[in-house]
Amino acid sequence: MTSENQELKKAGLKVTLPRVKILQILESAGDRHMSADDVYRTLLDQGEDVGLATVYRVLTQFETASLVQRHHFEAGTAVFELAKGDHHDHMICLDSGKVIEFVDPIIEKRQHEIAEEHGFEIEDHSLILYVRPKKK
């Protein structure tokens, strides 16, 4: 049984060709965050006959099953990345659209301290920095 099939079954999803293909595309994307349109275009480029509505439905199922994380970096466009189980934050370059993932223990520690100072405990968070290259 392929790793994609095992992942789908472990997540409680039936193994179907569209789910396997979409999971393979996301796995091969590496650190790239893909929109539903990106996934759909990749399927078309591979000669797969999968509709855009199916792509949206499968991505939503993957999100519900915690296989992917959905992010809203740009106005109106959701992008997806495989849920790797490790927490990381993001920087988005406003000029190129490039997404840079990073982890900073000092930032993480300070966020917890701030929540505690206000009588709270962090359950989850998302930090997105919108950046531009420095002018030389």
XYZ file of N, CA and C in Angstrom:
408
model
N 0.854 -1.184 0.000
C 0.000 0.000 0.000
C 0.895 1.241 0.000
N 0.582 2.217 -0.844
C 1.404 3.421 -0.930
C 1.236 4.281 0.313
N 2.204 5.168 0.522
C 2.141 6.049 1.694
C 0.924 6.965 1.625
N 0.546 7.402 0.404
C -0.640 8.254 0.261
C -1.891 7.497 0.704
N -2.011 6.231 0.285
C -3.167 5.421 0.677
C -3.226 5.267 2.191
N -2.062 5.026 2.804
C -2.011 4.872 4.257
C -2.412 6.167 4.959
N -1.914 7.291 4.454
C -2.259 8.580 5.060
C -3.757 8.845 4.986
N -4.349 8.560 3.835
C -5.787 8.781 3.662
C -6.581 7.886 4.604
N -6.228 6.609 4.669
C -6.953 5.677 5.549
C -6.800 6.076 7.011
N -5.577 6.477 7.389
C -5.329 6.905 8.766
C -6.183 8.122 9.118
N -6.428 8.988 8.133
C -7.241 10.191 8.349
C -8.731 9.886 8.276
N -9.080 8.623 8.000
C -10.488 8.238 7.939
C -11.140 8.546 6.603
N -10.325 8.736 5.563
C -10.858 9.042 4.242
C -10.720 7.832 3.324
N -11.726 7.644 2.497
C -11.694 6.581 1.506
C -10.619 6.914 0.461
N -9.910 5.897 0.023
C -8.865 6.095 -0.978
C -9.515 6.185 -2.361
N -9.443 7.377 -2.959
C -9.957 7.584 -4.313
C -8.823 8.168 -5.151
N -8.911 8.023 -6.455
C -7.871 8.532 -7.334
C -7.673 10.042 -7.188
N -8.757 10.853 -7.170
C -8.533 12.301 -6.990
C -7.830 12.625 -5.668
N -8.191 11.960 -4.584
C -7.542 12.230 -3.294
C -6.067 11.859 -3.339
N -5.754 10.708 -3.911
C -4.360 10.274 -4.005
C -3.560 11.252 -4.854
N -4.095 11.635 -6.008
C -3.391 12.552 -6.906
C -3.156 13.905 -6.243
N -4.171 14.440 -5.561
C -4.043 15.751 -4.906
C -3.040 15.674 -3.765
N -3.057 14.593 -3.011
C -2.090 14.417 -1.930
C -0.675 14.324 -2.493
N -0.492 13.621 -3.605
C 0.824 13.524 -4.240
C 1.319 14.902 -4.682
N 0.414 15.705 -5.239
C 0.798 17.058 -5.682
C 1.252 17.897 -4.499
N 0.506 17.843 -3.409
C 0.873 18.619 -2.224
C 2.193 18.130 -1.632
N 2.406 16.815 -1.641
C 3.660 16.266 -1.119
C 4.847 16.699 -1.976
N 4.646 16.766 -3.282
C 5.753 17.139 -4.170
C 5.978 18.652 -4.207
N 5.078 19.421 -3.605
C 5.212 20.884 -3.608
C 6.308 21.365 -2.655
N 6.747 20.511 -1.763
C 7.780 20.910 -0.800
C 7.274 22.014 0.106
N 8.019 23.113 0.179
C 7.631 24.244 1.029
C 6.682 25.200 0.325
N 6.361 24.912 -0.930
C 5.475 25.796 -1.689
C 4.032 25.640 -1.193
N 3.362 26.753 -0.999
C 1.966 26.760 -0.588
C 1.128 26.891 -1.858
N 0.170 25.986 -2.047
C -0.575 25.936 -3.303
C -2.039 26.314 -3.099
N -2.577 27.069 -4.035
C -4.009 27.366 -4.035
C -4.739 26.193 -4.693
N -6.052 26.173 -4.577
C -6.842 25.142 -5.252
C -6.634 25.239 -6.760
N -6.520 26.455 -7.274
C -6.263 26.634 -8.712
C -4.908 26.062 -9.118
N -3.889 26.245 -8.268
C -2.572 25.669 -8.548
C -2.662 24.148 -8.644
N -3.369 23.548 -7.698
C -3.533 22.089 -7.688
C -4.282 21.654 -8.936
N -5.352 22.364 -9.266
C -6.161 22.036 -10.449
C -5.331 22.114 -11.728
N -4.555 23.195 -11.881
C -3.716 23.344 -13.075
C -2.670 22.235 -13.165
N -2.126 21.836 -12.031
C -1.147 20.747 -12.016
C -1.801 19.437 -12.456
N -3.016 19.195 -11.976
C -3.749 17.996 -12.406
C -3.976 18.012 -13.913
N -4.383 19.167 -14.441
C -4.593 19.283 -15.890
C -3.299 19.033 -16.655
N -2.192 19.602 -16.151
C -0.890 19.408 -16.798
C -0.483 17.936 -16.809
N -0.945 17.186 -15.800
C -0.636 15.756 -15.708
C -1.615 14.903 -16.517
N -2.590 15.566 -17.156
C -3.564 14.838 -17.959
C -4.674 14.194 -17.146
N -4.839 14.624 -15.922
C -5.887 14.066 -15.053
C -7.216 14.760 -15.321
N -8.286 14.003 -15.295
C -9.632 14.527 -15.532
C -10.345 14.712 -14.194
N -9.963 15.760 -13.478
C -10.540 16.070 -12.169
C -11.029 17.509 -12.225
N -12.263 17.740 -11.835
C -12.837 19.075 -11.895
C -12.378 19.964 -10.750
N -12.487 21.264 -10.973
C -12.097 22.238 -9.953
C -12.932 22.076 -8.683
N -14.229 21.784 -8.832
C -15.093 21.587 -7.656
C -14.596 20.408 -6.825
N -14.126 19.364 -7.488
C -13.584 18.203 -6.779
C -12.330 18.589 -6.010
N -11.480 19.407 -6.619
C -10.263 19.863 -5.945
C -10.625 20.619 -4.671
N -11.560 21.551 -4.759
C -11.992 22.302 -3.574
C -12.562 21.365 -2.510
N -13.384 20.424 -2.925
C -14.013 19.490 -1.984
C -12.951 18.636 -1.281
N -11.988 18.114 -2.049
C -10.941 17.268 -1.474
C -10.060 18.076 -0.519
N -9.688 19.299 -0.896
C -8.867 20.128 -0.011
C -9.596 20.426 1.302
N -10.891 20.666 1.224
C -11.683 20.896 2.443
C -11.728 19.634 3.296
N -11.881 18.472 2.656
C -11.857 17.204 3.391
C -10.499 16.988 4.047
N -9.428 17.310 3.320
C -8.085 17.175 3.877
C -7.895 18.100 5.075
N -8.436 19.304 4.976
C -8.323 20.246 6.093
C -9.085 19.717 7.310
N -10.282 19.229 7.098
C -11.093 18.672 8.189
C -10.391 17.488 8.841
N -9.690 16.696 8.026
C -8.977 15.521 8.527
C -7.575 15.869 9.041
N -7.249 17.155 9.075
C -5.947 17.656 9.557
C -4.765 17.169 8.715
N -5.001 16.889 7.444
C -3.911 16.534 6.537
C -3.242 17.781 5.969
N -4.011 18.869 5.841
C -3.475 20.121 5.325
C -3.889 21.276 6.233
N -3.154 22.358 6.091
C -3.519 23.611 6.758
C -3.860 24.618 5.680
N -4.921 25.375 5.930
C -5.341 26.430 5.014
C -4.844 27.760 5.576
N -4.288 28.582 4.684
C -3.842 29.917 5.063
C -4.467 30.925 4.112
N -4.700 32.123 4.630
C -5.206 33.224 3.808
C -4.158 34.326 3.815
N -3.154 34.192 2.959
C -2.073 35.164 2.905
C -2.437 36.359 2.049
N -3.082 36.116 0.934
C -3.436 37.187 0.004
C -4.939 37.414 0.079
N -5.371 38.599 -0.274
C -6.797 38.926 -0.220
C -7.597 37.941 -1.072
N -8.446 37.163 -0.404
C -9.367 36.291 -1.120
C -8.801 34.975 -1.606
N -7.496 34.744 -1.492
C -6.924 33.509 -2.004
C -6.444 32.636 -0.854
N -7.027 31.458 -0.734
C -6.572 30.498 0.268
C -5.478 29.647 -0.351
N -4.455 29.360 0.443
C -3.401 28.450 0.006
C -3.284 27.332 1.039
N -2.757 26.210 0.584
C -2.706 25.015 1.418
C -1.278 24.493 1.502
N -0.964 23.894 2.648
C 0.294 23.189 2.820
C 0.005 21.941 3.643
N 0.804 20.913 3.436
C 0.642 19.703 4.223
C 0.860 20.016 5.692
N 0.038 19.447 6.540
C 0.190 19.611 7.981
C 1.318 18.678 8.421
N 2.437 19.261 8.775
C 3.618 18.461 9.121
C 3.715 18.198 10.617
N 2.832 18.803 11.379
C 2.849 18.594 12.814
C 3.782 19.528 13.565
N 4.617 20.265 12.841
C 5.515 21.207 13.500
C 4.985 22.621 13.301
N 5.112 23.426 14.348
C 4.625 24.798 14.245
C 5.687 25.657 13.564
N 5.229 26.526 12.693
C 6.109 27.509 12.079
C 5.284 28.732 11.721
N 5.976 29.839 11.542
C 5.339 31.091 11.159
C 5.723 31.409 9.725
N 5.150 32.484 9.186
C 5.354 32.801 7.774
C 5.705 34.270 7.566
N 6.556 34.509 6.563
C 6.790 35.843 6.025
C 6.339 35.796 4.574
N 5.617 36.828 4.154
C 5.139 36.911 2.780
C 5.774 38.142 2.141
N 6.503 37.937 1.046
C 7.088 39.059 0.329
C 5.995 39.722 -0.507
N 5.748 40.995 -0.247
C 4.699 41.721 -0.955
C 5.040 41.957 -2.419
N 6.332 41.936 -2.768
C 6.740 42.151 -4.159
C 6.639 40.873 -4.994
N 7.142 39.764 -4.437
C 7.204 38.522 -5.217
C 6.115 37.520 -4.874
N 5.488 37.670 -3.693
C 4.508 36.686 -3.246
C 5.141 35.466 -2.611
N 6.465 35.443 -2.536
C 7.181 34.307 -1.956
C 6.799 34.127 -0.491
N 6.612 32.865 -0.084
C 6.291 32.525 1.294
C 7.540 31.922 1.930
N 7.971 32.525 3.036
C 9.138 32.039 3.764
C 8.653 31.528 5.112
N 8.951 30.261 5.404
C 8.591 29.691 6.699
C 9.755 29.887 7.662
N 9.441 30.164 8.934
C 10.499 30.313 9.926
C 9.991 29.924 11.303
N 10.938 29.578 12.160
C 10.658 29.275 13.564
C 11.630 30.108 14.388
N 11.110 30.790 15.404
C 11.963 31.591 16.272
C 11.541 31.353 17.722
N 12.365 30.645 18.492
C 12.018 30.332 19.879
C 11.783 31.565 20.742
N 12.490 32.662 20.456
C 12.314 33.886 21.257
C 10.924 34.471 21.021
N 10.485 34.510 19.765
C 9.137 35.003 19.454
C 8.089 34.103 20.112
N 8.274 32.798 20.014
C 7.310 31.857 20.604
C 7.207 32.065 22.119
N 8.367 32.184 22.762
C 8.390 32.385 24.217
C 7.689 33.684 24.590
N 7.985 34.747 23.873
C 7.401 36.055 24.190
C 5.883 36.054 24.020
N 5.389 35.366 23.000
C 3.933 35.292 22.794
C 3.252 34.624 23.989
N 3.857 33.566 24.495
C 3.295 32.880 25.666
C 3.346 33.780 26.902
N 4.435 34.519 27.041
C 4.551 35.444 28.176
C 3.480 36.524 28.116
N 3.249 37.066 26.934
C 2.243 38.120 26.775
C 0.848 37.577 27.112
N 0.533 36.388 26.608
C -0.774 35.784 26.922
C -0.912 35.595 28.426
N 0.132 35.086 29.061
C 0.090 34.847 30.507
C -0.065 36.155 31.285
N 0.636 37.215 30.853
C 0.526 38.516 31.515
C -0.916 39.031 31.512
N -1.684 38.612 30.534
C -3.082 39.030 30.421
C -4.049 37.975 30.951
N -3.501 36.931 31.578
C -4.337 35.907 32.189
C -4.847 34.862 31.208
N -4.118 34.644 30.136
C -4.552 33.678 29.129
C -3.472 32.641 28.863
N -3.895 31.610 28.184
C -3.018 30.545 27.732
C -3.260 30.373 26.231
N -2.218 30.317 25.440
C -2.364 30.202 23.985
C -2.797 28.782 23.627
N -3.860 28.687 22.879
C -4.319 27.402 22.335
C -3.738 27.182 20.944
N -3.674 28.240 20.158
C -3.152 28.176 18.804
C -2.871 29.612 18.373
N -2.014 29.771 17.398
C -1.781 31.109 16.870
C -1.182 31.018 15.480
N -1.221 32.143 14.811
C -0.643 32.263 13.486
C 0.033 33.620 13.403
N 1.294 33.614 13.020
C 2.028 34.855 12.864
C 2.423 34.977 11.396
N 2.003 36.060 10.776
C 2.332 36.315 9.376
C 2.962 37.699 9.296
N 4.168 37.758 8.770
C 4.849 39.026 8.563
C 4.816 39.334 7.071
N 4.322 40.504 6.716
C 4.295 40.933 5.317
C 5.523 41.812 5.112
N 6.404 41.413 4.204
C 7.713 42.043 4.082
C 8.006 42.472 2.649
N 9.018 43.339 2.526
C 9.579 43.740 1.227
C 11.083 43.691 1.364
N 11.796 43.423 0.273
C 13.260 43.455 0.341
C 13.730 44.844 0.747
N 14.792 44.892 1.540
C 15.367 46.175 1.936
C 15.896 46.878 0.713
N 15.714 48.200 0.700
C 16.289 49.010 -0.378
C 17.750 49.231 -0.082
N 18.553 49.104 -1.102
C 20.017 49.216 -0.896
C 20.491 50.628 -1.042
